[in-house]
PDB file of C-alpha atoms and ligand atoms in Angstrom:
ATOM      1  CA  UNK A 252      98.044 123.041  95.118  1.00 83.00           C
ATOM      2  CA  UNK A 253      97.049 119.776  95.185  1.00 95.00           C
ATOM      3  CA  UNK A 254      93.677 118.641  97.506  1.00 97.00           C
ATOM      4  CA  UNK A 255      93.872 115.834  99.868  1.00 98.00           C
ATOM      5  CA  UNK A 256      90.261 114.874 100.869  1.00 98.00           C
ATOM      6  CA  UNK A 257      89.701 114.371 104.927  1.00 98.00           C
ATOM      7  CA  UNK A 258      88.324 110.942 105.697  1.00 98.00           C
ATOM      8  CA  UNK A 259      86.933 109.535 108.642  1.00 98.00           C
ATOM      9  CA  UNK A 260      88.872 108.784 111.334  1.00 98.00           C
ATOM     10  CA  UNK A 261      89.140 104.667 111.585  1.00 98.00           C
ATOM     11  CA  UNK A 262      91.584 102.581 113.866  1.00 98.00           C
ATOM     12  CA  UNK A 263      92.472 100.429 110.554  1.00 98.00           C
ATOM     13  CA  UNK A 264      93.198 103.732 108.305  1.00 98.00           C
ATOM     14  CA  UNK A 265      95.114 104.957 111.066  1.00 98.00           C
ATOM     15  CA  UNK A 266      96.569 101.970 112.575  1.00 98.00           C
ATOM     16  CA  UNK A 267     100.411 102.457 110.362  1.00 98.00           C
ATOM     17  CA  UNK A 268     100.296 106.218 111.821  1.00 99.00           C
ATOM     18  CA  UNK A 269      98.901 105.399 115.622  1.00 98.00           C
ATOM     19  CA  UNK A 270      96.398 104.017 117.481  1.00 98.00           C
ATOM     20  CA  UNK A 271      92.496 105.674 117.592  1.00 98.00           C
ATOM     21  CA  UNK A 272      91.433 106.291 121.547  1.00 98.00           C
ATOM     22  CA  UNK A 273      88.029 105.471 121.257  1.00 98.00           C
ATOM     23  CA  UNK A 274      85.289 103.156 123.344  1.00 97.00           C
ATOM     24  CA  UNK A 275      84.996  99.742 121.110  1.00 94.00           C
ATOM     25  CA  UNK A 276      82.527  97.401 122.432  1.00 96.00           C
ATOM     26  CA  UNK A 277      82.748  95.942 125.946  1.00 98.00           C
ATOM     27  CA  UNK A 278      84.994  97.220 128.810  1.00 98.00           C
ATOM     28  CA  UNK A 279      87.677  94.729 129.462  1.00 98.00           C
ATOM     29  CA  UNK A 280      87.515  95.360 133.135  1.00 98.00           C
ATOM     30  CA  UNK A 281      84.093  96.241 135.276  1.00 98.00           C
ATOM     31  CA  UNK A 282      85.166  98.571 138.163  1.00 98.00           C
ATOM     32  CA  UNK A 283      84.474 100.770 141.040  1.00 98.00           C
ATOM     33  CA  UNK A 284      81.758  98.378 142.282  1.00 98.00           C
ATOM     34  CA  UNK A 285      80.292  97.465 138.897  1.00 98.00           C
ATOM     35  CA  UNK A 286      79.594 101.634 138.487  1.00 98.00           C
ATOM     36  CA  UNK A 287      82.510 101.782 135.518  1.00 98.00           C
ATOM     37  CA  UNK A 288      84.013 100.129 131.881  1.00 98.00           C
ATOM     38  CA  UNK A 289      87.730 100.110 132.108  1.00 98.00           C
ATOM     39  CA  UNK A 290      88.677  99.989 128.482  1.00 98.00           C
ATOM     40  CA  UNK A 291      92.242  99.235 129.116  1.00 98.00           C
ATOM     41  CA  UNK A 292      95.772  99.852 127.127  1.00 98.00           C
ATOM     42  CA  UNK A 293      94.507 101.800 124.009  1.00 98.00           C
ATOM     43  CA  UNK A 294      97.798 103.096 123.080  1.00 98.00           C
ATOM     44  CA  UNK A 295     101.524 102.207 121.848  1.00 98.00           C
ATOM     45  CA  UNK A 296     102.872 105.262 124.162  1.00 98.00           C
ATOM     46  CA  UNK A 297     106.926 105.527 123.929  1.00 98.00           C
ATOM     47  CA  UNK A 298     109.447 108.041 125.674  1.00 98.00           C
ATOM     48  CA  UNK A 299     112.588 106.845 124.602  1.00 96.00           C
ATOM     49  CA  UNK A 300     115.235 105.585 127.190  1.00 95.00           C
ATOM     50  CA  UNK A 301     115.773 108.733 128.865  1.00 97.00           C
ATOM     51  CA  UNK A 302     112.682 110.474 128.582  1.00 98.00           C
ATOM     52  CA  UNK A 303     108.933 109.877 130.742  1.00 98.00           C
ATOM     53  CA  UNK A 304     105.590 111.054 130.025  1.00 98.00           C
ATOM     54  CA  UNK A 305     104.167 114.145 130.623  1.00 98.00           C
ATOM     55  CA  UNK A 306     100.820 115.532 130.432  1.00 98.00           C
ATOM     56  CA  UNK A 307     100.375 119.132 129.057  1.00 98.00           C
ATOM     57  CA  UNK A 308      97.014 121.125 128.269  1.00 98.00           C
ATOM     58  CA  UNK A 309      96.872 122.729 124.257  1.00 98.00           C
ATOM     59  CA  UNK A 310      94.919 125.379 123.717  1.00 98.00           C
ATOM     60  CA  UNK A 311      94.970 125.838 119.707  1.00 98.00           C
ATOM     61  CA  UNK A 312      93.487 128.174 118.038  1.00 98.00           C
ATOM     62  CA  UNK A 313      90.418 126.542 115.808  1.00 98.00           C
ATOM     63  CA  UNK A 314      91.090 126.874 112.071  1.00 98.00           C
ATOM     64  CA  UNK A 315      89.185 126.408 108.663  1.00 98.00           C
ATOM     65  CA  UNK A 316      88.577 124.064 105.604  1.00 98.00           C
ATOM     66  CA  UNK A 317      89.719 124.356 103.474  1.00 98.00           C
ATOM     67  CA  UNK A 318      93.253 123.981 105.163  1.00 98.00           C
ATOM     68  CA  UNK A 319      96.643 124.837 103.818  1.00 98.00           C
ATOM     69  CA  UNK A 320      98.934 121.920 104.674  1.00 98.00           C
ATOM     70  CA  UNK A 321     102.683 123.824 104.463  1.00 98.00           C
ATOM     71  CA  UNK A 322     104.607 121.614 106.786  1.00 98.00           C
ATOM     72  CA  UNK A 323     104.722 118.644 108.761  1.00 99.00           C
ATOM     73  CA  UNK A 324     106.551 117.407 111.679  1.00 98.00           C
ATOM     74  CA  UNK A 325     107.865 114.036 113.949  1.00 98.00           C
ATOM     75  CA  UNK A 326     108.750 113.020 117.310  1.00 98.00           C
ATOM     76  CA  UNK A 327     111.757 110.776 116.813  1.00 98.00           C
ATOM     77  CA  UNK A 328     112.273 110.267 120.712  1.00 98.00           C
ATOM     78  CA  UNK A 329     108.117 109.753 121.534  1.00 98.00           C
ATOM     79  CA  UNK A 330     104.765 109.382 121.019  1.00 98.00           C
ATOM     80  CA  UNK A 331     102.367 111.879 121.524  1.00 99.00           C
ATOM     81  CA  UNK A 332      98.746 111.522 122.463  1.00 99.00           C
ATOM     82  CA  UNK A 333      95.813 114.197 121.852  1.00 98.00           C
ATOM     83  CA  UNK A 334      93.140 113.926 123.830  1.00 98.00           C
ATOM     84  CA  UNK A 335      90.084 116.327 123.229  1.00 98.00           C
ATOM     85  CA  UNK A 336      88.808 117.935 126.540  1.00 98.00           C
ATOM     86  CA  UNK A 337      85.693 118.805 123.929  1.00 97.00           C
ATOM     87  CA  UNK A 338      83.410 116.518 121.831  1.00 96.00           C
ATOM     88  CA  UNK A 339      84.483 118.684 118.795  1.00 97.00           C
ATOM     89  CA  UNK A 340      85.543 116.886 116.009  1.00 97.00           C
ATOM     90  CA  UNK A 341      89.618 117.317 114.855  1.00 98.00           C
ATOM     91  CA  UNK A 342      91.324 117.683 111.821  1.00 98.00           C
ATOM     92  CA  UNK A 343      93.910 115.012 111.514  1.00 99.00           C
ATOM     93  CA  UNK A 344      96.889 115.129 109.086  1.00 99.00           C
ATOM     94  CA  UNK A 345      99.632 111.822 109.159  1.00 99.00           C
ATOM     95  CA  UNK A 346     101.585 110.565 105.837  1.00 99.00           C
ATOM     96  CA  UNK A 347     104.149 107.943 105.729  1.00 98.00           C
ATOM     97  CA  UNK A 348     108.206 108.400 105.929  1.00 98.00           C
ATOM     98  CA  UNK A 349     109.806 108.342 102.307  1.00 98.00           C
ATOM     99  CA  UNK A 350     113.181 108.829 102.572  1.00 98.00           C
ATOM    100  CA  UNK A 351     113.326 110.860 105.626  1.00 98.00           C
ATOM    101  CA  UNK A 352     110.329 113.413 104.768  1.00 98.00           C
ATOM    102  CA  UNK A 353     106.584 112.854 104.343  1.00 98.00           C
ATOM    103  CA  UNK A 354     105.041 110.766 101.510  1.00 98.00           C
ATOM    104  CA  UNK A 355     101.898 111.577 100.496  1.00 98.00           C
ATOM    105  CA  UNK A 356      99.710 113.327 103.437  1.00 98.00           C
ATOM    106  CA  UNK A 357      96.357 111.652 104.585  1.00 98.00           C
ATOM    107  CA  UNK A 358      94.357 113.593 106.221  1.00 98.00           C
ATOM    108  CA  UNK A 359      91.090 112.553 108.499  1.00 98.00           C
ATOM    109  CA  UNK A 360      88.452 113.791 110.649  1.00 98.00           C
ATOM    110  CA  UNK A 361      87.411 112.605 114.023  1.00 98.00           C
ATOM    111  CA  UNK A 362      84.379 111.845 115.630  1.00 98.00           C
ATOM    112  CA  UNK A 363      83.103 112.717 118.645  1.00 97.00           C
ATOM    113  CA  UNK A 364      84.642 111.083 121.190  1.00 95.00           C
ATOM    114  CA  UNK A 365      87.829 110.012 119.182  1.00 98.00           C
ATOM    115  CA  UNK A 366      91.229 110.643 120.621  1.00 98.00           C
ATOM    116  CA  UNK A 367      94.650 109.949 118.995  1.00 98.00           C
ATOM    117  CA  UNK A 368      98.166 108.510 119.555  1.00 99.00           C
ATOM    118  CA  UNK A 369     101.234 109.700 117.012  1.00 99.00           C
ATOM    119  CA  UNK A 370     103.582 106.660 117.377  1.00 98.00           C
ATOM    120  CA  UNK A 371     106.953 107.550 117.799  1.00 98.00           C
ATOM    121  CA  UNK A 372     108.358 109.193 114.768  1.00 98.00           C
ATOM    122  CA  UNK A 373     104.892 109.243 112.691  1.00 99.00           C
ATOM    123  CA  UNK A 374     104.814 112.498 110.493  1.00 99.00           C
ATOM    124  CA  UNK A 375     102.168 114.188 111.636  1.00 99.00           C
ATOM    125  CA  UNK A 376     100.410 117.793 110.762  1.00 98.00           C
ATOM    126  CA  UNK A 377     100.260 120.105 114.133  1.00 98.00           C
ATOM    127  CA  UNK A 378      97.258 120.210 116.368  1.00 98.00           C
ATOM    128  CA  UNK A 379      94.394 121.216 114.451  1.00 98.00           C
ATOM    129  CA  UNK A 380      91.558 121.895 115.923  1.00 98.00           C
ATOM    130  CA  UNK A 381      88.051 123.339 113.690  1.00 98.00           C
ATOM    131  CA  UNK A 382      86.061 125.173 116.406  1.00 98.00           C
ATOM    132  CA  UNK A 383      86.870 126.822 119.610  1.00 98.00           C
ATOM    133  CA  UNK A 384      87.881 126.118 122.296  1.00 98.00           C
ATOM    134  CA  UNK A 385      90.917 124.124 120.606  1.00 98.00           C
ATOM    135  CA  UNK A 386      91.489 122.783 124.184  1.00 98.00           C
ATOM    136  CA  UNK A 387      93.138 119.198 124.727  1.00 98.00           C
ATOM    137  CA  UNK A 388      94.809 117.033 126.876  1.00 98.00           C
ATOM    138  CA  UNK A 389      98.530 116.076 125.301  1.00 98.00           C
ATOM    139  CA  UNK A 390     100.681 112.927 126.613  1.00 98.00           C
ATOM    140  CA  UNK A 391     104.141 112.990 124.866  1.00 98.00           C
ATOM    141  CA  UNK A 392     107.903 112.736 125.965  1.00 98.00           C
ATOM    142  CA  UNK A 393     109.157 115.023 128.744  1.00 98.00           C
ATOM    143  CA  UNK A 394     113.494 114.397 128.446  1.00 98.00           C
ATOM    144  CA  UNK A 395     116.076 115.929 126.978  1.00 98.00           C
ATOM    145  CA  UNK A 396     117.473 116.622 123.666  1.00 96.00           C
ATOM    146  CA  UNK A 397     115.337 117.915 120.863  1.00 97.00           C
ATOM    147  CA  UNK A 398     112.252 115.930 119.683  1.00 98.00           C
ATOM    148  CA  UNK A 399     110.705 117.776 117.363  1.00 98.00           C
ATOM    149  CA  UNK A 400     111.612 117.693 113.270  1.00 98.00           C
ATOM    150  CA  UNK A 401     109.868 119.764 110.937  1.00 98.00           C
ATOM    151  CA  UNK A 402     109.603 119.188 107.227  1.00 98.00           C
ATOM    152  CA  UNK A 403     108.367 122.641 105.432  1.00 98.00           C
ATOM    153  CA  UNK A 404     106.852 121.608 101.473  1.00 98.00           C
ATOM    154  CA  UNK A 405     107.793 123.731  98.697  1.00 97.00           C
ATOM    155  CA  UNK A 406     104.303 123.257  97.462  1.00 97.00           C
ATOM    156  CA  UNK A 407     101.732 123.290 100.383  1.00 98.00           C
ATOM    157  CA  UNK A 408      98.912 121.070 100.169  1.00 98.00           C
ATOM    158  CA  UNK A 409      95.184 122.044 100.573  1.00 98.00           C
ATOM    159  CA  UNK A 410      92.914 119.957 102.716  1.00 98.00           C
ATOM    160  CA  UNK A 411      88.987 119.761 101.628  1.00 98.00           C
ATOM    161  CA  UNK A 412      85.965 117.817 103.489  1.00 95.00           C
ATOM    162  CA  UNK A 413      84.783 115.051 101.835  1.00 88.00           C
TER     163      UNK A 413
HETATM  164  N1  UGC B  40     105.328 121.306 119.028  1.00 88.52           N
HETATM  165  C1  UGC B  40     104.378 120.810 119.801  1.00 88.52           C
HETATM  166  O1  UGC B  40     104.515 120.633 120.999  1.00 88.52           O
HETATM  167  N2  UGC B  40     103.207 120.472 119.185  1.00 88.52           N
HETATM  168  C2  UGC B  40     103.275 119.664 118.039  1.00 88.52           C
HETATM  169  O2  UGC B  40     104.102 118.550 118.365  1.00 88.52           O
HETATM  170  C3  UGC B  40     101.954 119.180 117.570  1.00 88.52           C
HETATM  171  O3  UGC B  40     101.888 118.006 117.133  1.00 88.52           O
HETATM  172  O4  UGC B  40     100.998 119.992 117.637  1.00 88.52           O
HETATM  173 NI1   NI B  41     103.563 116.887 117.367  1.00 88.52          NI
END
């Protein structure tokens, strides 16, 4: 199988996939009587013309590296934000579109206090968290139709640490 090596999470590395929810430098806003940073609008959310947003609790099950990578999946009607209610770092998996299924996977590993964004229709591995509890906070499309394609590999992948 062939390895794809996780990286550190970065904002540039990840900006073609989604955006990195993460405290960068100086609030834009000072609030609540100069007791809190507002760092404001960290995300390209979408939920389509007939959709809204929705906020749902995961509770994953933790899993190990090295990781077997055997499918991947999109949102073609929304975005879809994880949000870790732990400081727990994240595996993250994206790859590009080529032809309607993933290119080549990237995978990534996030730091403490790093959230993500999927843009809408990013292929994207499923919530993987390493260590328990796999618990997060999820904004993605509530509507109707279906919103969730899966591509399975003939060959999985394996993903190693760095
Ligand atoms: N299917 C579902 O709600 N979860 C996936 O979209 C995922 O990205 O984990
Ligand atoms: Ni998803």
């Amino acid at each position: 199988m062939t390895e794809i090596i996780a990286q550190p999470l970065t904002a540039d590395a990840f900006a073609p996939f989604g955006d990195v929810i993460a405290l960068r430098g100086a609030p834009d806003k000072i609030i609540n009587q100069g007791l809190c940073g507002r760092h404001h609008d960290l995300a390209r959310l979408e939920f389509g013309t007939d959709g809204r947003a929705g906020i749902s609790l995961f509770d994953a099950e933790p899993r190990r590296l090295p990781y077997r990578l055997d499918m991947m999946e999109r949102h073609p009607e929304g975005s879809q934000a994880f949000i870790p209610m732990t400081q727990a770092p994240f595996l993250v998996i994206v790859a590009p579109d080529d032809g309607g299924r993933p290119g080549t996977p990237r995978a990534f590993l996030t730091a403490p206090g790093q959230a993500i964004n999927y843009h809408r229709g990013t292929w994207h591995g499923v919530l993987t968290p390493l260590s328990a509890p796999g618990l997060f906070a999820v904004v993605d499309r509530i509507g109707p139709g279906e919103n969730l394609e899966e591509f399975w590999f003939d060959t999985p992948y394996t993903v190693v640490p760095t």
